[in-house]
């Protein structure tokens, strides 16, 4: 049993004019993660504490927050790796809805507009059989499909902080993932988000997105590779206007 | 197609210049310091290199592309450091690189 000081950012839009910190003394077990400590506060100290979580196993992507200034999944951040004083804040670069809950609308709109789903090259009936894919074709996009939309990369990205219109790491990496899928034919439909100024070109290749990703996706690589492809498409649109 | 940003025009020399600066320039510096090949940079040899079209083209590439790389990198670095007057920064960086490019071409043609 180890007692930690959990400093939690509190903000209630109805009563607070600005966010404040509240400190809780939390007795923690050796194998606890930060989310366990927050759950302990909710269950035993202050039931009004508001935050998102679901799976407790780094799959759902709900419990992302700033722990001692770094964006992490709180279910994957072990108390034993932190000092006795732990500061928990909502994800950076997003407006606060309440306490540790952020407003996700900006990300959700960008994600939706990016069309992150397979748009088949041609419709096939079930009788035509399955879409076959070689291991090499799978390798081209597999790592990018591991994204769980936890938005840690947006909280880490200094460019998103400076330019909120930037489409951002996760949405661009997912776009790249579907563009690279051999079953897909929707690249041209996604270009209005991917290849515009606020798409891949807004990235200044800091690489923080890839550092913080809990699923080891490399959005920075997807964006740089996307720049090469967008540049080629840019020139093709002049030299070969018939090629869409 | 209108969806493609013109930023590709700036980014391509930036990317190519970055590759050159990272991989080619260090080797050229080692080769031309004279430790490995004494006399490699003697006036006659350097002149002969710059006095034909292939040599001029290589020199143009290794001078011009890293210059555009530097211009774009400085512009982005200024932004990262909190200088958000992008119009002025962009103007200064790209005009400098543009003047440098013109001078490079002029001097190479004069040889």
PDB file of N, CA and C in Angstrom, chain A residues 10-93:
ATOM      1  N   UNK A  10     -10.254  20.133 -11.777  1.00  0.00           N
ATOM      2  CA  UNK A  10     -11.714  20.154 -11.677  1.00  0.00           C
ATOM      3  C   UNK A  10     -12.251  21.368 -12.416  1.00  0.00           C
ATOM      4  N   UNK A  11     -13.340  21.159 -13.135  1.00  0.00           N
ATOM      5  CA  UNK A  11     -14.007  22.276 -13.786  1.00  0.00           C
ATOM      6  C   UNK A  11     -15.460  21.903 -14.038  1.00  0.00           C
ATOM      7  N   UNK A  12     -16.323  22.705 -13.520  1.00  0.00           N
ATOM      8  CA  UNK A  12     -17.745  22.507 -13.777  1.00  0.00           C
ATOM      9  C   UNK A  12     -18.267  23.768 -14.443  1.00  0.00           C
ATOM     10  N   UNK A  13     -18.741  23.650 -15.675  1.00  0.00           N
ATOM     11  CA  UNK A  13     -19.133  24.861 -16.421  1.00  0.00           C
ATOM     12  C   UNK A  13     -20.256  25.642 -15.738  1.00  0.00           C
ATOM     13  N   UNK A  14     -21.080  24.966 -14.903  1.00  0.00           N
ATOM     14  CA  UNK A  14     -22.207  25.662 -14.270  1.00  0.00           C
ATOM     15  C   UNK A  14     -21.752  26.539 -13.104  1.00  0.00           C
ATOM     16  N   UNK A  15     -20.719  26.085 -12.374  1.00  0.00           N
ATOM     17  CA  UNK A  15     -20.360  26.807 -11.153  1.00  0.00           C
ATOM     18  C   UNK A  15     -18.985  27.471 -11.198  1.00  0.00           C
ATOM     19  N   UNK A  16     -18.061  26.942 -12.033  1.00  0.00           N
ATOM     20  CA  UNK A  16     -16.688  27.477 -12.016  1.00  0.00           C
ATOM     21  C   UNK A  16     -16.469  28.448 -13.160  1.00  0.00           C
ATOM     22  N   UNK A  17     -15.773  29.551 -12.850  1.00  0.00           N
ATOM     23  CA  UNK A  17     -15.424  30.465 -13.937  1.00  0.00           C
ATOM     24  C   UNK A  17     -14.152  29.974 -14.633  1.00  0.00           C
ATOM     25  N   UNK A  18     -13.315  29.271 -13.893  1.00  0.00           N
ATOM     26  CA  UNK A  18     -12.127  28.695 -14.525  1.00  0.00           C
ATOM     27  C   UNK A  18     -11.702  27.411 -13.790  1.00  0.00           C
ATOM     28  N   UNK A  19     -10.889  26.569 -14.465  1.00  0.00           N
ATOM     29  CA  UNK A  19     -10.495  25.295 -13.851  1.00  0.00           C
ATOM     30  C   UNK A  19      -9.647  25.511 -12.593  1.00  0.00           C
ATOM     31  N   UNK A  20      -9.718  24.548 -11.656  1.00  0.00           N
ATOM     32  CA  UNK A  20      -8.903  24.600 -10.443  1.00  0.00           C
ATOM     33  C   UNK A  20      -8.405  23.195 -10.169  1.00  0.00           C
ATOM     34  N   UNK A  21      -7.442  23.071  -9.252  1.00  0.00           N
ATOM     35  CA  UNK A  21      -6.952  21.735  -8.904  1.00  0.00           C
ATOM     36  C   UNK A  21      -7.466  21.336  -7.527  1.00  0.00           C
ATOM     37  N   UNK A  22      -7.800  20.048  -7.392  1.00  0.00           N
ATOM     38  CA  UNK A  22      -8.224  19.509  -6.106  1.00  0.00           C
ATOM     39  C   UNK A  22      -7.320  18.312  -5.802  1.00  0.00           C
ATOM     40  N   UNK A  23      -6.812  18.264  -4.562  1.00  0.00           N
ATOM     41  CA  UNK A  23      -5.878  17.188  -4.217  1.00  0.00           C
ATOM     42  C   UNK A  23      -6.556  16.140  -3.344  1.00  0.00           C
ATOM     43  N   UNK A  24      -6.344  14.866  -3.717  1.00  0.00           N
ATOM     44  CA  UNK A  24      -6.871  13.747  -2.941  1.00  0.00           C
ATOM     45  C   UNK A  24      -5.704  12.872  -2.463  1.00  0.00           C
ATOM     46  N   UNK A  25      -5.786  12.432  -1.195  1.00  0.00           N
ATOM     47  CA  UNK A  25      -4.812  11.454  -0.692  1.00  0.00           C
ATOM     48  C   UNK A  25      -5.359  10.069  -1.007  1.00  0.00           C
ATOM     49  N   UNK A  26      -4.690   9.346  -1.902  1.00  0.00           N
ATOM     50  CA  UNK A  26      -5.243   8.066  -2.347  1.00  0.00           C
ATOM     51  C   UNK A  26      -4.322   6.914  -1.950  1.00  0.00           C
ATOM     52  N   UNK A  27      -4.833   5.953  -1.140  1.00  0.00           N
ATOM     53  CA  UNK A  27      -4.041   4.762  -0.846  1.00  0.00           C
ATOM     54  C   UNK A  27      -4.061   3.818  -2.050  1.00  0.00           C
ATOM     55  N   UNK A  28      -2.882   3.529  -2.600  1.00  0.00           N
ATOM     56  CA  UNK A  28      -2.826   2.745  -3.845  1.00  0.00           C
ATOM     57  C   UNK A  28      -2.186   1.391  -3.614  1.00  0.00           C
ATOM     58  N   UNK A  29      -2.679   0.397  -4.330  1.00  0.00           N
ATOM     59  CA  UNK A  29      -2.012  -0.897  -4.316  1.00  0.00           C
ATOM     60  C   UNK A  29      -0.895  -0.906  -5.353  1.00  0.00           C
ATOM     61  N   UNK A  30       0.040  -1.831  -5.162  1.00  0.00           N
ATOM     62  CA  UNK A  30       1.263  -1.878  -5.943  1.00  0.00           C
ATOM     63  C   UNK A  30       0.992  -1.929  -7.458  1.00  0.00           C
ATOM     64  N   UNK A  31      -0.033  -2.691  -7.835  1.00  0.00           N
ATOM     65  CA  UNK A  31      -0.249  -2.906  -9.279  1.00  0.00           C
ATOM     66  C   UNK A  31      -1.291  -1.951  -9.877  1.00  0.00           C
ATOM     67  N   UNK A  32      -1.626  -0.881  -9.164  1.00  0.00           N
ATOM     68  CA  UNK A  32      -2.637   0.044  -9.665  1.00  0.00           C
ATOM     69  C   UNK A  32      -2.106   0.921 -10.805  1.00  0.00           C
ATOM     70  N   UNK A  33      -3.052   1.276 -11.689  1.00  0.00           N
ATOM     71  CA  UNK A  33      -2.757   2.295 -12.692  1.00  0.00           C
ATOM     72  C   UNK A  33      -3.452   3.594 -12.253  1.00  0.00           C
ATOM     73  N   UNK A  34      -3.133   4.693 -12.949  1.00  0.00           N
ATOM     74  CA  UNK A  34      -3.695   5.991 -12.558  1.00  0.00           C
ATOM     75  C   UNK A  34      -5.224   5.946 -12.575  1.00  0.00           C
ATOM     76  N   UNK A  35      -5.783   5.213 -13.551  1.00  0.00           N
ATOM     77  CA  UNK A  35      -7.247   5.105 -13.635  1.00  0.00           C
ATOM     78  C   UNK A  35      -7.835   4.467 -12.368  1.00  0.00           C
ATOM     79  N   UNK A  36      -7.117   3.490 -11.778  1.00  0.00           N
ATOM     80  CA  UNK A  36      -7.594   2.873 -10.534  1.00  0.00           C
ATOM     81  C   UNK A  36      -7.680   3.913  -9.418  1.00  0.00           C
ATOM     82  N   UNK A  37      -6.669   4.782  -9.358  1.00  0.00           N
ATOM     83  CA  UNK A  37      -6.661   5.817  -8.329  1.00  0.00           C
ATOM     84  C   UNK A  37      -7.828   6.788  -8.528  1.00  0.00           C
ATOM     85  N   UNK A  38      -8.103   7.121  -9.806  1.00  0.00           N
ATOM     86  CA  UNK A  38      -9.222   8.026 -10.098  1.00  0.00           C
ATOM     87  C   UNK A  38     -10.549   7.347  -9.755  1.00  0.00           C
ATOM     88  N   UNK A  39     -10.668   6.066 -10.101  1.00  0.00           N
ATOM     89  CA  UNK A  39     -11.882   5.309  -9.740  1.00  0.00           C
ATOM     90  C   UNK A  39     -12.070   5.270  -8.226  1.00  0.00           C
ATOM     91  N   UNK A  40     -10.940   5.152  -7.485  1.00  0.00           N
ATOM     92  CA  UNK A  40     -11.013   5.129  -6.023  1.00  0.00           C
ATOM     93  C   UNK A  40     -11.584   6.450  -5.501  1.00  0.00           C
ATOM     94  N   UNK A  41     -11.145   7.555  -6.081  1.00  0.00           N
ATOM     95  CA  UNK A  41     -11.672   8.865  -5.689  1.00  0.00           C
ATOM     96  C   UNK A  41     -13.174   8.923  -5.959  1.00  0.00           C
ATOM     97  N   UNK A  42     -13.567   8.484  -7.153  1.00  0.00           N
ATOM     98  CA  UNK A  42     -14.989   8.529  -7.545  1.00  0.00           C
ATOM     99  C   UNK A  42     -15.845   7.663  -6.608  1.00  0.00           C
ATOM    100  N   UNK A  43     -15.318   6.470  -6.264  1.00  0.00           N
ATOM    101  CA  UNK A  43     -16.115   5.531  -5.470  1.00  0.00           C
ATOM    102  C   UNK A  43     -16.161   5.890  -3.984  1.00  0.00           C
ATOM    103  N   UNK A  44     -15.067   6.476  -3.459  1.00  0.00           N
ATOM    104  CA  UNK A  44     -14.975   6.635  -2.008  1.00  0.00           C
ATOM    105  C   UNK A  44     -14.849   8.077  -1.525  1.00  0.00           C
ATOM    106  N   UNK A  45     -14.513   9.021  -2.411  1.00  0.00           N
ATOM    107  CA  UNK A  45     -14.229  10.370  -1.919  1.00  0.00           C
ATOM    108  C   UNK A  45     -15.148  11.440  -2.509  1.00  0.00           C
ATOM    109  N   UNK A  46     -15.315  11.432  -3.829  1.00  0.00           N
ATOM    110  CA  UNK A  46     -16.113  12.473  -4.472  1.00  0.00           C
ATOM    111  C   UNK A  46     -16.777  11.892  -5.719  1.00  0.00           C
ATOM    112  N   UNK A  47     -18.035  11.570  -5.590  1.00  0.00           N
ATOM    113  CA  UNK A  47     -18.717  10.888  -6.699  1.00  0.00           C
ATOM    114  C   UNK A  47     -19.014  11.835  -7.860  1.00  0.00           C
ATOM    115  N   UNK A  48     -18.760  13.133  -7.676  1.00  0.00           N
ATOM    116  CA  UNK A  48     -19.042  14.074  -8.769  1.00  0.00           C
ATOM    117  C   UNK A  48     -17.897  14.163  -9.774  1.00  0.00           C
ATOM    118  N   UNK A  49     -16.756  13.528  -9.467  1.00  0.00           N
ATOM    119  CA  UNK A  49     -15.609  13.571 -10.395  1.00  0.00           C
ATOM    120  C   UNK A  49     -16.010  12.928 -11.728  1.00  0.00           C
ATOM    121  N   UNK A  50     -15.771  13.673 -12.813  1.00  0.00           N
ATOM    122  CA  UNK A  50     -16.252  13.240 -14.123  1.00  0.00           C
ATOM    123  C   UNK A  50     -15.095  12.942 -15.074  1.00  0.00           C
ATOM    124  N   UNK A  51     -15.105  11.763 -15.676  1.00  0.00           N
ATOM    125  CA  UNK A  51     -14.057  11.352 -16.621  1.00  0.00           C
ATOM    126  C   UNK A  51     -14.599  10.220 -17.472  1.00  0.00           C
ATOM    127  N   UNK A  52     -13.899   9.955 -18.587  1.00  0.00           N
ATOM    128  CA  UNK A  52     -14.335   8.869 -19.468  1.00  0.00           C
ATOM    129  C   UNK A  52     -13.447   7.645 -19.261  1.00  0.00           C
ATOM    130  N   UNK A  53     -14.029   6.480 -19.223  1.00  0.00           N
ATOM    131  CA  UNK A  53     -13.256   5.246 -19.286  1.00  0.00           C
ATOM    132  C   UNK A  53     -14.206   4.113 -19.613  1.00  0.00           C
ATOM    133  N   UNK A  54     -13.642   3.006 -20.085  1.00  0.00           N
ATOM    134  CA  UNK A  54     -14.503   1.859 -20.349  1.00  0.00           C
ATOM    135  C   UNK A  54     -13.765   0.546 -20.134  1.00  0.00           C
ATOM    136  N   UNK A  55     -12.755   0.240 -20.948  1.00  0.00           N
ATOM    137  CA  UNK A  55     -12.273  -1.143 -20.992  1.00  0.00           C
ATOM    138  C   UNK A  55     -11.203  -1.461 -19.947  1.00  0.00           C
ATOM    139  N   UNK A  56     -10.453  -0.453 -19.499  1.00  0.00           N
ATOM    140  CA  UNK A  56      -9.369  -0.676 -18.532  1.00  0.00           C
ATOM    141  C   UNK A  56      -8.275  -1.596 -19.091  1.00  0.00           C
ATOM    142  N   UNK A  57      -8.142  -1.694 -20.420  1.00  0.00           N
ATOM    143  CA  UNK A  57      -7.093  -2.545 -20.982  1.00  0.00           C
ATOM    144  C   UNK A  57      -6.540  -1.997 -22.297  1.00  0.00           C
ATOM    145  N   UNK A  58      -6.469  -0.673 -22.405  1.00  0.00           N
ATOM    146  CA  UNK A  58      -5.830  -0.009 -23.544  1.00  0.00           C
ATOM    147  C   UNK A  58      -6.391  -0.456 -24.889  1.00  0.00           C
ATOM    148  N   UNK A  59      -7.691  -0.653 -24.951  1.00  0.00           N
ATOM    149  CA  UNK A  59      -8.317  -1.046 -26.205  1.00  0.00           C
ATOM    150  C   UNK A  59      -9.348  -0.003 -26.663  1.00  0.00           C
ATOM    151  N   UNK A  60     -10.093   0.562 -25.696  1.00  0.00           N
ATOM    152  CA  UNK A  60     -11.214   1.415 -26.098  1.00  0.00           C
ATOM    153  C   UNK A  60     -10.797   2.844 -26.431  1.00  0.00           C
ATOM    154  N   UNK A  61      -9.707   3.304 -25.846  1.00  0.00           N
ATOM    155  CA  UNK A  61      -9.224   4.650 -26.156  1.00  0.00           C
ATOM    156  C   UNK A  61      -9.999   5.771 -25.486  1.00  0.00           C
ATOM    157  N   UNK A  62     -10.738   5.477 -24.412  1.00  0.00           N
ATOM    158  CA  UNK A  62     -11.570   6.504 -23.770  1.00  0.00           C
ATOM    159  C   UNK A  62     -10.840   7.306 -22.695  1.00  0.00           C
ATOM    160  N   UNK A  63      -9.869   6.680 -22.014  1.00  0.00           N
ATOM    161  CA  UNK A  63      -9.372   7.253 -20.760  1.00  0.00           C
ATOM    162  C   UNK A  63      -8.090   8.076 -20.947  1.00  0.00           C
ATOM    163  N   UNK A  64      -7.875   8.598 -22.156  1.00  0.00           N
ATOM    164  CA  UNK A  64      -6.703   9.434 -22.391  1.00  0.00           C
ATOM    165  C   UNK A  64      -6.756  10.704 -21.570  1.00  0.00           C
ATOM    166  N   UNK A  65      -5.656  11.044 -20.906  1.00  0.00           N
ATOM    167  CA  UNK A  65      -5.578  12.301 -20.155  1.00  0.00           C
ATOM    168  C   UNK A  65      -4.119  12.689 -19.958  1.00  0.00           C
ATOM    169  N   UNK A  66      -3.898  13.907 -19.457  1.00  0.00           N
ATOM    170  CA  UNK A  66      -2.522  14.341 -19.207  1.00  0.00           C
ATOM    171  C   UNK A  66      -2.137  13.883 -17.801  1.00  0.00           C
ATOM    172  N   UNK A  67      -1.110  13.049 -17.689  1.00  0.00           N
ATOM    173  CA  UNK A  67      -0.618  12.636 -16.385  1.00  0.00           C
ATOM    174  C   UNK A  67       0.787  13.207 -16.227  1.00  0.00           C
ATOM    175  N   UNK A  68       0.954  14.072 -15.256  1.00  0.00           N
ATOM    176  CA  UNK A  68       2.204  14.824 -15.085  1.00  0.00           C
ATOM    177  C   UNK A  68       2.661  15.451 -16.402  1.00  0.00           C
ATOM    178  N   UNK A  69       1.698  16.012 -17.123  1.00  0.00           N
ATOM    179  CA  UNK A  69       2.009  16.782 -18.324  1.00  0.00           C
ATOM    180  C   UNK A  69       2.150  15.987 -19.611  1.00  0.00           C
ATOM    181  N   UNK A  70       2.070  14.641 -19.528  1.00  0.00           N
ATOM    182  CA  UNK A  70       2.219  13.823 -20.730  1.00  0.00           C
ATOM    183  C   UNK A  70       0.881  13.183 -21.083  1.00  0.00           C
ATOM    184  N   UNK A  71       0.515  13.195 -22.386  1.00  0.00           N
ATOM    185  CA  UNK A  71      -0.729  12.515 -22.750  1.00  0.00           C
ATOM    186  C   UNK A  71      -0.549  10.993 -22.702  1.00  0.00           C
ATOM    187  N   UNK A  72      -1.356  10.320 -21.878  1.00  0.00           N
ATOM    188  CA  UNK A  72      -1.280   8.851 -21.750  1.00  0.00           C
ATOM    189  C   UNK A  72      -2.683   8.287 -21.591  1.00  0.00           C
ATOM    190  N   UNK A  73      -2.812   6.982 -21.810  1.00  0.00           N
ATOM    191  CA  UNK A  73      -4.027   6.285 -21.404  1.00  0.00           C
ATOM    192  C   UNK A  73      -3.873   6.025 -19.913  1.00  0.00           C
ATOM    193  N   UNK A  74      -4.816   6.499 -19.099  1.00  0.00           N
ATOM    194  CA  UNK A  74      -4.637   6.377 -17.652  1.00  0.00           C
ATOM    195  C   UNK A  74      -4.732   4.916 -17.197  1.00  0.00           C
ATOM    196  N   UNK A  75      -5.272   4.044 -18.054  1.00  0.00           N
ATOM    197  CA  UNK A  75      -5.340   2.618 -17.705  1.00  0.00           C
ATOM    198  C   UNK A  75      -4.029   1.912 -17.987  1.00  0.00           C
ATOM    199  N   UNK A  76      -3.094   2.626 -18.630  1.00  0.00           N
ATOM    200  CA  UNK A  76      -1.828   2.003 -19.008  1.00  0.00           C
ATOM    201  C   UNK A  76      -0.673   2.659 -18.247  1.00  0.00           C
ATOM    202  N   UNK A  77      -1.022   3.655 -17.399  1.00  0.00           N
ATOM    203  CA  UNK A  77       0.007   4.419 -16.678  1.00  0.00           C
ATOM    204  C   UNK A  77       0.103   3.884 -15.245  1.00  0.00           C
ATOM    205  N   UNK A  78       1.107   3.067 -14.953  1.00  0.00           N
ATOM    206  CA  UNK A  78       1.217   2.439 -13.637  1.00  0.00           C
ATOM    207  C   UNK A  78       1.713   3.424 -12.587  1.00  0.00           C
ATOM    208  N   UNK A  79       1.023   3.431 -11.439  1.00  0.00           N
ATOM    209  CA  UNK A  79       1.359   4.338 -10.340  1.00  0.00           C
ATOM    210  C   UNK A  79       2.834   4.171  -9.949  1.00  0.00           C
ATOM    211  N   UNK A  80       3.325   2.914 -10.000  1.00  0.00           N
ATOM    212  CA  UNK A  80       4.701   2.648  -9.561  1.00  0.00           C
ATOM    213  C   UNK A  80       5.739   3.384 -10.410  1.00  0.00           C
ATOM    214  N   UNK A  81       5.367   3.821 -11.618  1.00  0.00           N
ATOM    215  CA  UNK A  81       6.307   4.545 -12.477  1.00  0.00           C
ATOM    216  C   UNK A  81       6.288   6.052 -12.213  1.00  0.00           C
ATOM    217  N   UNK A  82       5.474   6.491 -11.258  1.00  0.00           N
ATOM    218  CA  UNK A  82       5.334   7.930 -10.995  1.00  0.00           C
ATOM    219  C   UNK A  82       5.764   8.281  -9.570  1.00  0.00           C
ATOM    220  N   UNK A  83       6.140   9.546  -9.337  1.00  0.00           N
ATOM    221  CA  UNK A  83       6.452   9.989  -7.973  1.00  0.00           C
ATOM    222  C   UNK A  83       5.176  10.034  -7.117  1.00  0.00           C
ATOM    223  N   UNK A  84       5.310  10.394  -5.837  1.00  0.00           N
ATOM    224  CA  UNK A  84       4.168  10.361  -4.921  1.00  0.00           C
ATOM    225  C   UNK A  84       3.114  11.413  -5.251  1.00  0.00           C
ATOM    226  N   UNK A  85       3.516  12.428  -6.014  1.00  0.00           N
ATOM    227  CA  UNK A  85       2.574  13.471  -6.394  1.00  0.00           C
ATOM    228  C   UNK A  85       2.257  13.312  -7.881  1.00  0.00           C
ATOM    229  N   UNK A  86       1.012  13.038  -8.187  1.00  0.00           N
ATOM    230  CA  UNK A  86       0.618  12.828  -9.587  1.00  0.00           C
ATOM    231  C   UNK A  86      -0.453  13.840  -9.960  1.00  0.00           C
ATOM    232  N   UNK A  87      -0.190  14.587 -11.039  1.00  0.00           N
ATOM    233  CA  UNK A  87      -1.143  15.605 -11.482  1.00  0.00           C
ATOM    234  C   UNK A  87      -1.895  15.093 -12.711  1.00  0.00           C
ATOM    235  N   UNK A  88      -3.209  15.122 -12.651  1.00  0.00           N
ATOM    236  CA  UNK A  88      -4.041  14.604 -13.737  1.00  0.00           C
ATOM    237  C   UNK A  88      -4.872  15.749 -14.318  1.00  0.00           C
ATOM    238  N   UNK A  89      -4.766  15.908 -15.646  1.00  0.00           N
ATOM    239  CA  UNK A  89      -5.516  16.970 -16.327  1.00  0.00           C
ATOM    240  C   UNK A  89      -6.206  16.399 -17.571  1.00  0.00           C
ATOM    241  N   UNK A  90      -7.226  17.079 -18.087  1.00  0.00           N
ATOM    242  CA  UNK A  90      -7.822  16.618 -19.342  1.00  0.00           C
ATOM    243  C   UNK A  90      -6.834  16.758 -20.499  1.00  0.00           C
ATOM    244  N   UNK A  91      -7.065  16.040 -21.585  1.00  0.00           N
ATOM    245  CA  UNK A  91      -6.179  16.089 -22.747  1.00  0.00           C
ATOM    246  C   UNK A  91      -5.944  17.526 -23.205  1.00  0.00           C
ATOM    247  N   UNK A  92      -4.691  17.871 -23.434  1.00  0.00           N
ATOM    248  CA  UNK A  92      -4.348  19.217 -23.891  1.00  0.00           C
ATOM    249  C   UNK A  92      -4.910  19.467 -25.295  1.00  0.00           C
ATOM    250  N   UNK A  93      -5.024  20.722 -25.657  1.00  0.00           N
ATOM    251  CA  UNK A  93      -5.454  21.171 -26.992  1.00  0.00           C
ATOM    252  C   UNK A  93      -6.941  20.950 -27.283  1.00  0.00           C
TER     253      UNK A  93
END
